[in-house]
PDB file of C-alpha atoms in Angstrom:
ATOM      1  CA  UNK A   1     221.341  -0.418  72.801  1.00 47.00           C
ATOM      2  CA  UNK A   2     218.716  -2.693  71.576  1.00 50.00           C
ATOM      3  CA  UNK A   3     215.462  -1.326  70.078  1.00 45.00           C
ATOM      4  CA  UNK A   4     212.423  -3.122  70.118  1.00 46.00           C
ATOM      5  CA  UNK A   5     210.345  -1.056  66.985  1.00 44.00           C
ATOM      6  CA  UNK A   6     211.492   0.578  64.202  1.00 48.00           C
ATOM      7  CA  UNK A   7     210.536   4.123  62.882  1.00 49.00           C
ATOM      8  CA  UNK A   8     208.265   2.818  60.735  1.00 53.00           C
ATOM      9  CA  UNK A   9     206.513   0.639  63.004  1.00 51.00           C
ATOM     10  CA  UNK A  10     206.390   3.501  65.314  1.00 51.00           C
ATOM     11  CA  UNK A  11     203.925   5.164  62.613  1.00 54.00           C
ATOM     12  CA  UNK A  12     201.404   2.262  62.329  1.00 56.00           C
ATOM     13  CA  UNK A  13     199.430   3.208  65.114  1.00 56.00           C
ATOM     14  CA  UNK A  14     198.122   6.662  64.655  1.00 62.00           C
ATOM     15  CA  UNK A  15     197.544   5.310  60.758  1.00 67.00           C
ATOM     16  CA  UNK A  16     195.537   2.032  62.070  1.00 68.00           C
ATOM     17  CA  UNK A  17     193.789   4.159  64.839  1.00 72.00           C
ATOM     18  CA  UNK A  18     192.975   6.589  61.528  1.00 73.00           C
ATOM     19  CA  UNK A  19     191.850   4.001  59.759  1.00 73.00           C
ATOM     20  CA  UNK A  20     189.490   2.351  62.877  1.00 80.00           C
ATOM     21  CA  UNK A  21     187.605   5.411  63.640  1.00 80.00           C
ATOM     22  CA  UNK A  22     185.419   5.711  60.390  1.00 79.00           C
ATOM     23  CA  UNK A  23     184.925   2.292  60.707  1.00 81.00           C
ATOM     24  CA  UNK A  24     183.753   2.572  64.079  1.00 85.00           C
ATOM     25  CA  UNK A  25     181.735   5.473  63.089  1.00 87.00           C
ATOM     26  CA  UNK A  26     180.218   3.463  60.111  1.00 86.00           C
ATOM     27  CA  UNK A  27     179.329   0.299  62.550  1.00 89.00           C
ATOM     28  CA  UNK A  28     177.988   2.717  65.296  1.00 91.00           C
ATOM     29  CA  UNK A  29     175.454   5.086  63.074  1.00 92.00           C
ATOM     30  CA  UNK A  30     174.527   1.639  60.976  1.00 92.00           C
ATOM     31  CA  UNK A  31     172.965  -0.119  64.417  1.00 94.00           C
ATOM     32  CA  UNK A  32     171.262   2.900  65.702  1.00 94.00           C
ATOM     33  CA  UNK A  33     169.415   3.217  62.176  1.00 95.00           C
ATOM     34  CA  UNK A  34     168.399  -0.228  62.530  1.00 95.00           C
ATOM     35  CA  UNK A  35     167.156   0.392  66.076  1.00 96.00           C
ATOM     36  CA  UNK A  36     165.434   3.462  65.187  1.00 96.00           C
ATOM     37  CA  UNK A  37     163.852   1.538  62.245  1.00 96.00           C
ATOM     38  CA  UNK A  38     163.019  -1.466  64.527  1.00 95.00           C
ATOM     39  CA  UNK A  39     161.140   0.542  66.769  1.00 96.00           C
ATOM     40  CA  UNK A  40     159.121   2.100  63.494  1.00 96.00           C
ATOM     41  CA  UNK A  41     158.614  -1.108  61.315  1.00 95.00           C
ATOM     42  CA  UNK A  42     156.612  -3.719  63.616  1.00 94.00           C
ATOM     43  CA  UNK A  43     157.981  -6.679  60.860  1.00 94.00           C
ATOM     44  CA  UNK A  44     161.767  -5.778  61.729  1.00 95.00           C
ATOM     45  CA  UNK A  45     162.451  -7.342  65.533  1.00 95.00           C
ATOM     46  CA  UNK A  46     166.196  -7.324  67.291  1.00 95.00           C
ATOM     47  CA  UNK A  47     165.652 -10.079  70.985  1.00 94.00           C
ATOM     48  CA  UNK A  48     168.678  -8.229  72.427  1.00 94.00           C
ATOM     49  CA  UNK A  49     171.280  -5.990  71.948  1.00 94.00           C
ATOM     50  CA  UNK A  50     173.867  -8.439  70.840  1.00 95.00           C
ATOM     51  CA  UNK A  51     171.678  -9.150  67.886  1.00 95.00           C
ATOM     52  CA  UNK A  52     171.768  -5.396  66.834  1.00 95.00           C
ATOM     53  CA  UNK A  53     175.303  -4.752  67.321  1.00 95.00           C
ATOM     54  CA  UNK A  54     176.109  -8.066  64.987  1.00 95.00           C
ATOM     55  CA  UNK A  55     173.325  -7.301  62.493  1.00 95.00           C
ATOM     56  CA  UNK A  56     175.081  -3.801  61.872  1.00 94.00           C
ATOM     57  CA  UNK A  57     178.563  -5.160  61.384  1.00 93.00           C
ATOM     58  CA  UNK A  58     177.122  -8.006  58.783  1.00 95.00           C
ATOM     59  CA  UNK A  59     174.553  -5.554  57.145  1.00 93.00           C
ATOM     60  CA  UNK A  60     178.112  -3.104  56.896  1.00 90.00           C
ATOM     61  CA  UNK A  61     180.133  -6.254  55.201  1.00 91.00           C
ATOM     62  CA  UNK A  62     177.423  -6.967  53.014  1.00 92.00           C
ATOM     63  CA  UNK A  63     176.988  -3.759  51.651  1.00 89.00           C
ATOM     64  CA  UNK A  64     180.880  -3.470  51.686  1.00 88.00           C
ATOM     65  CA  UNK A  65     181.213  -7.401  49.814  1.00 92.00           C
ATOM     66  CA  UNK A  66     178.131  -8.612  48.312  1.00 93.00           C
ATOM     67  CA  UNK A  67     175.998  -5.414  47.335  1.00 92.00           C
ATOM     68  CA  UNK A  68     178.391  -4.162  44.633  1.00 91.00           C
ATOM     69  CA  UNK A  69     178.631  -7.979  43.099  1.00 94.00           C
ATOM     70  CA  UNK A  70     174.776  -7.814  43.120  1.00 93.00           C
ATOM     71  CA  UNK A  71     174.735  -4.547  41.259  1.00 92.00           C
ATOM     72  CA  UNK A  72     177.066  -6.069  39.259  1.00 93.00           C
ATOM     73  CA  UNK A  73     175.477  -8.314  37.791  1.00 94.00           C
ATOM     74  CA  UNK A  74     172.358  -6.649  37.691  1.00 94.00           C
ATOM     75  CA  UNK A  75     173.192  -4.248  35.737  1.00 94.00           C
ATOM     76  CA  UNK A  76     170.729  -4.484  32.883  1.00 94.00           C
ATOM     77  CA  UNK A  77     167.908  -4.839  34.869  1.00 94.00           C
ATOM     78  CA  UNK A  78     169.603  -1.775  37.091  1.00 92.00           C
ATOM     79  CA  UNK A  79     169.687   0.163  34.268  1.00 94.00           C
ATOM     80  CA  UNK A  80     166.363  -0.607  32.688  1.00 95.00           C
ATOM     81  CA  UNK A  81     164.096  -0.173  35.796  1.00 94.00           C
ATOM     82  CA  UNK A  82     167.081   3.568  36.065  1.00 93.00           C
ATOM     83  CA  UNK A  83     168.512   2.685  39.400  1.00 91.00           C
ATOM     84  CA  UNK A  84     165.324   1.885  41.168  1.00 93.00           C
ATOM     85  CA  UNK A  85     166.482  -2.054  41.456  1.00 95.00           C
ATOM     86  CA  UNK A  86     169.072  -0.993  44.016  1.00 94.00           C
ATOM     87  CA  UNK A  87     166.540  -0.545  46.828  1.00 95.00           C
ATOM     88  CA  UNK A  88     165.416  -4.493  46.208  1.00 95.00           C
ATOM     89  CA  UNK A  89     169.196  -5.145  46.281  1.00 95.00           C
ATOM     90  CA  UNK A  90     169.049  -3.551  49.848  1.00 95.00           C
ATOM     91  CA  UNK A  91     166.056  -5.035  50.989  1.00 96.00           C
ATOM     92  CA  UNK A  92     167.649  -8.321  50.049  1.00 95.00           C
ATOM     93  CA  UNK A  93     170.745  -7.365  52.072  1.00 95.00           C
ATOM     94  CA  UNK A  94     168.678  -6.694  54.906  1.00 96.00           C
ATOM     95  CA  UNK A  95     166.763 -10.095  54.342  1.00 96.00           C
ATOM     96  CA  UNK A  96     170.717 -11.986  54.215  1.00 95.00           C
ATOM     97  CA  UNK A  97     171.884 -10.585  57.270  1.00 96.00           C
ATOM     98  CA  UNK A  98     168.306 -11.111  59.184  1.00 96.00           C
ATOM     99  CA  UNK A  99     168.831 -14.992  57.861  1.00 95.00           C
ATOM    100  CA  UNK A 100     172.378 -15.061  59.054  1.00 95.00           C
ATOM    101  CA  UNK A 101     171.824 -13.595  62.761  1.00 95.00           C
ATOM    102  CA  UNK A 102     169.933 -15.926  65.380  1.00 94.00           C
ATOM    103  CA  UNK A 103     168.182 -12.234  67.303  1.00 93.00           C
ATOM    104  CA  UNK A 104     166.891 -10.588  64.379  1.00 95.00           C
ATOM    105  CA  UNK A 105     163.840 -11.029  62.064  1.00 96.00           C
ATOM    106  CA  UNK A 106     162.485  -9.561  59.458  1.00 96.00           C
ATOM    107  CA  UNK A 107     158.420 -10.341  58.584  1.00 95.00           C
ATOM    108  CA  UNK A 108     158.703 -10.270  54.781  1.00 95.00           C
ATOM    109  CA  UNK A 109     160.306  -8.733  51.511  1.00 96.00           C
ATOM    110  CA  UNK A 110     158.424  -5.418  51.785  1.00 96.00           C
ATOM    111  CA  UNK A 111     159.187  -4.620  55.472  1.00 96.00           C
ATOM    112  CA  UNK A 112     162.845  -4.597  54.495  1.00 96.00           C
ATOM    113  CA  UNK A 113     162.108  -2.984  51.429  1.00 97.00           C
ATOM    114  CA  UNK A 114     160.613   0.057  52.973  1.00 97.00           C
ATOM    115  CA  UNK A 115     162.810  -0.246  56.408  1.00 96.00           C
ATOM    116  CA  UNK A 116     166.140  -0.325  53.726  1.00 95.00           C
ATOM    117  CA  UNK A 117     165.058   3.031  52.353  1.00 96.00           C
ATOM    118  CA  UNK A 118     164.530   4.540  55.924  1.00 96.00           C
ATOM    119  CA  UNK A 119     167.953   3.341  57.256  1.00 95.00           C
ATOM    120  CA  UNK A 120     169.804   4.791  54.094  1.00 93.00           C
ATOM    121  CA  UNK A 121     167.836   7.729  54.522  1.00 94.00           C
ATOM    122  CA  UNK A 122     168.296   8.017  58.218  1.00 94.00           C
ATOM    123  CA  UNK A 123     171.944   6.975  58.118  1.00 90.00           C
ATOM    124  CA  UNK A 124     172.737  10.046  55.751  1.00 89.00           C
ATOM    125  CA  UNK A 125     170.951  12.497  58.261  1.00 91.00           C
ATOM    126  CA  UNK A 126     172.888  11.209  61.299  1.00 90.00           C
ATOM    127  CA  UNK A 127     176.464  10.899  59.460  1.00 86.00           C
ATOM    128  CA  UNK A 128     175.963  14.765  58.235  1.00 86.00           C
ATOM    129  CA  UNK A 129     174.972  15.343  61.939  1.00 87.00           C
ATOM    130  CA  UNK A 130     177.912  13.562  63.430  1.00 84.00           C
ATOM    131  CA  UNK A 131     180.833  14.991  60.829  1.00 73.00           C
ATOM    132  CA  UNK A 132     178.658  18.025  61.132  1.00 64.00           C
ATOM    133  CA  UNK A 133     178.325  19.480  57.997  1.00 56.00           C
ATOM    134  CA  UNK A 134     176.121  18.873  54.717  1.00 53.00           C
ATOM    135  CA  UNK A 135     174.991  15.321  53.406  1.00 49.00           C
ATOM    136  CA  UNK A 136     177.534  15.598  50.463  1.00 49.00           C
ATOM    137  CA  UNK A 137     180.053  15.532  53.128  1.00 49.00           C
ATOM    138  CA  UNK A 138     180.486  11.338  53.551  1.00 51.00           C
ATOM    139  CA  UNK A 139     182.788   9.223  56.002  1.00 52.00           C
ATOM    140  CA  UNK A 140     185.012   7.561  53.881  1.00 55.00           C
ATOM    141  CA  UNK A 141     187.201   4.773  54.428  1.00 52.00           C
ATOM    142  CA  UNK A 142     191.036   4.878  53.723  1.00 53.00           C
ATOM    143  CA  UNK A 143     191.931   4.002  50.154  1.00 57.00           C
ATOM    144  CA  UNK A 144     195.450   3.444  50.383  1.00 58.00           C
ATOM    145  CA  UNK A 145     195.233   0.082  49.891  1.00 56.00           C
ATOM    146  CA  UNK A 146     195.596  -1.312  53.899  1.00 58.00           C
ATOM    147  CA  UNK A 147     192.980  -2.839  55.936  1.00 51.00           C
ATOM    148  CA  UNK A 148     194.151  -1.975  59.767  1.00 50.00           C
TER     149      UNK A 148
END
């Protein structure tokens, strides 16, 4: 009798299909923030929904890649001004990924300044809405070291 998969390879795909749902979840409450704040911040514009969908998955890798690098090496400055430099580090994440995608603009520094507080705000409210419990209750991703 010849097998095609192993046991173990058997047991990927509930673990990868574990792993892709808070992703998903992640990518799917990220773009409706950014809708919801496009709609409330005349600076912030999306031309389609392409645009939105992409913006969300770069805004998610930069504040997955390049955010913690920025703190980083911020720290000092971080530290002086007691955390308060973090929301210009998100309004210049917001101001990367609105350079990097062809559909969406962003007027100037202190639109995304004050639309990166309402997202983080407003993504917090709809993630402890969607796991349905308090906002100390977060969707993390899987630690153990894999990807997918």
């Amino acid at each position: 009798m010849i097998t095609l998969y192993s046991d173990n390879s058997l047991n990927k795909a509930p673990d990868m299909l574990e792993n892709l749902m808070p992703f998903l979840l992640h990518w799917g409450i990220t773009a409706l923030s950014l809708w919801v704040a496009s709609h409330i911040f005349s600076g912030l514009k999306f031309d389609n929904a392409s645009s939105l969908i992409v913006s969300a998955l770069l805004l998610g890798f930069a504040n997955a890649i390049i955010k913690p690098l920025l703190i980083v090496l911020t720290l000092p400055l971080t530290l002086l001004t007691l955390g308060l430099f973090v929301l210009v580090i998100n309004a210049l994440m917001i101001m990367l990924v609105a350079s990097l995608v062809k559909g969406f603009r962003v007027s100037n520094f202190w639109t995304a300044f004050f639309a990166s507080i309402f997202i983080a705000v407003l993504s917090i409210v709809i993630g402890s809405l969607v796991i349905g419990g308090s906002p100390a209750n977060t969707i993390q991703m899987p630690h153990d070291g894999r990807w997918l």
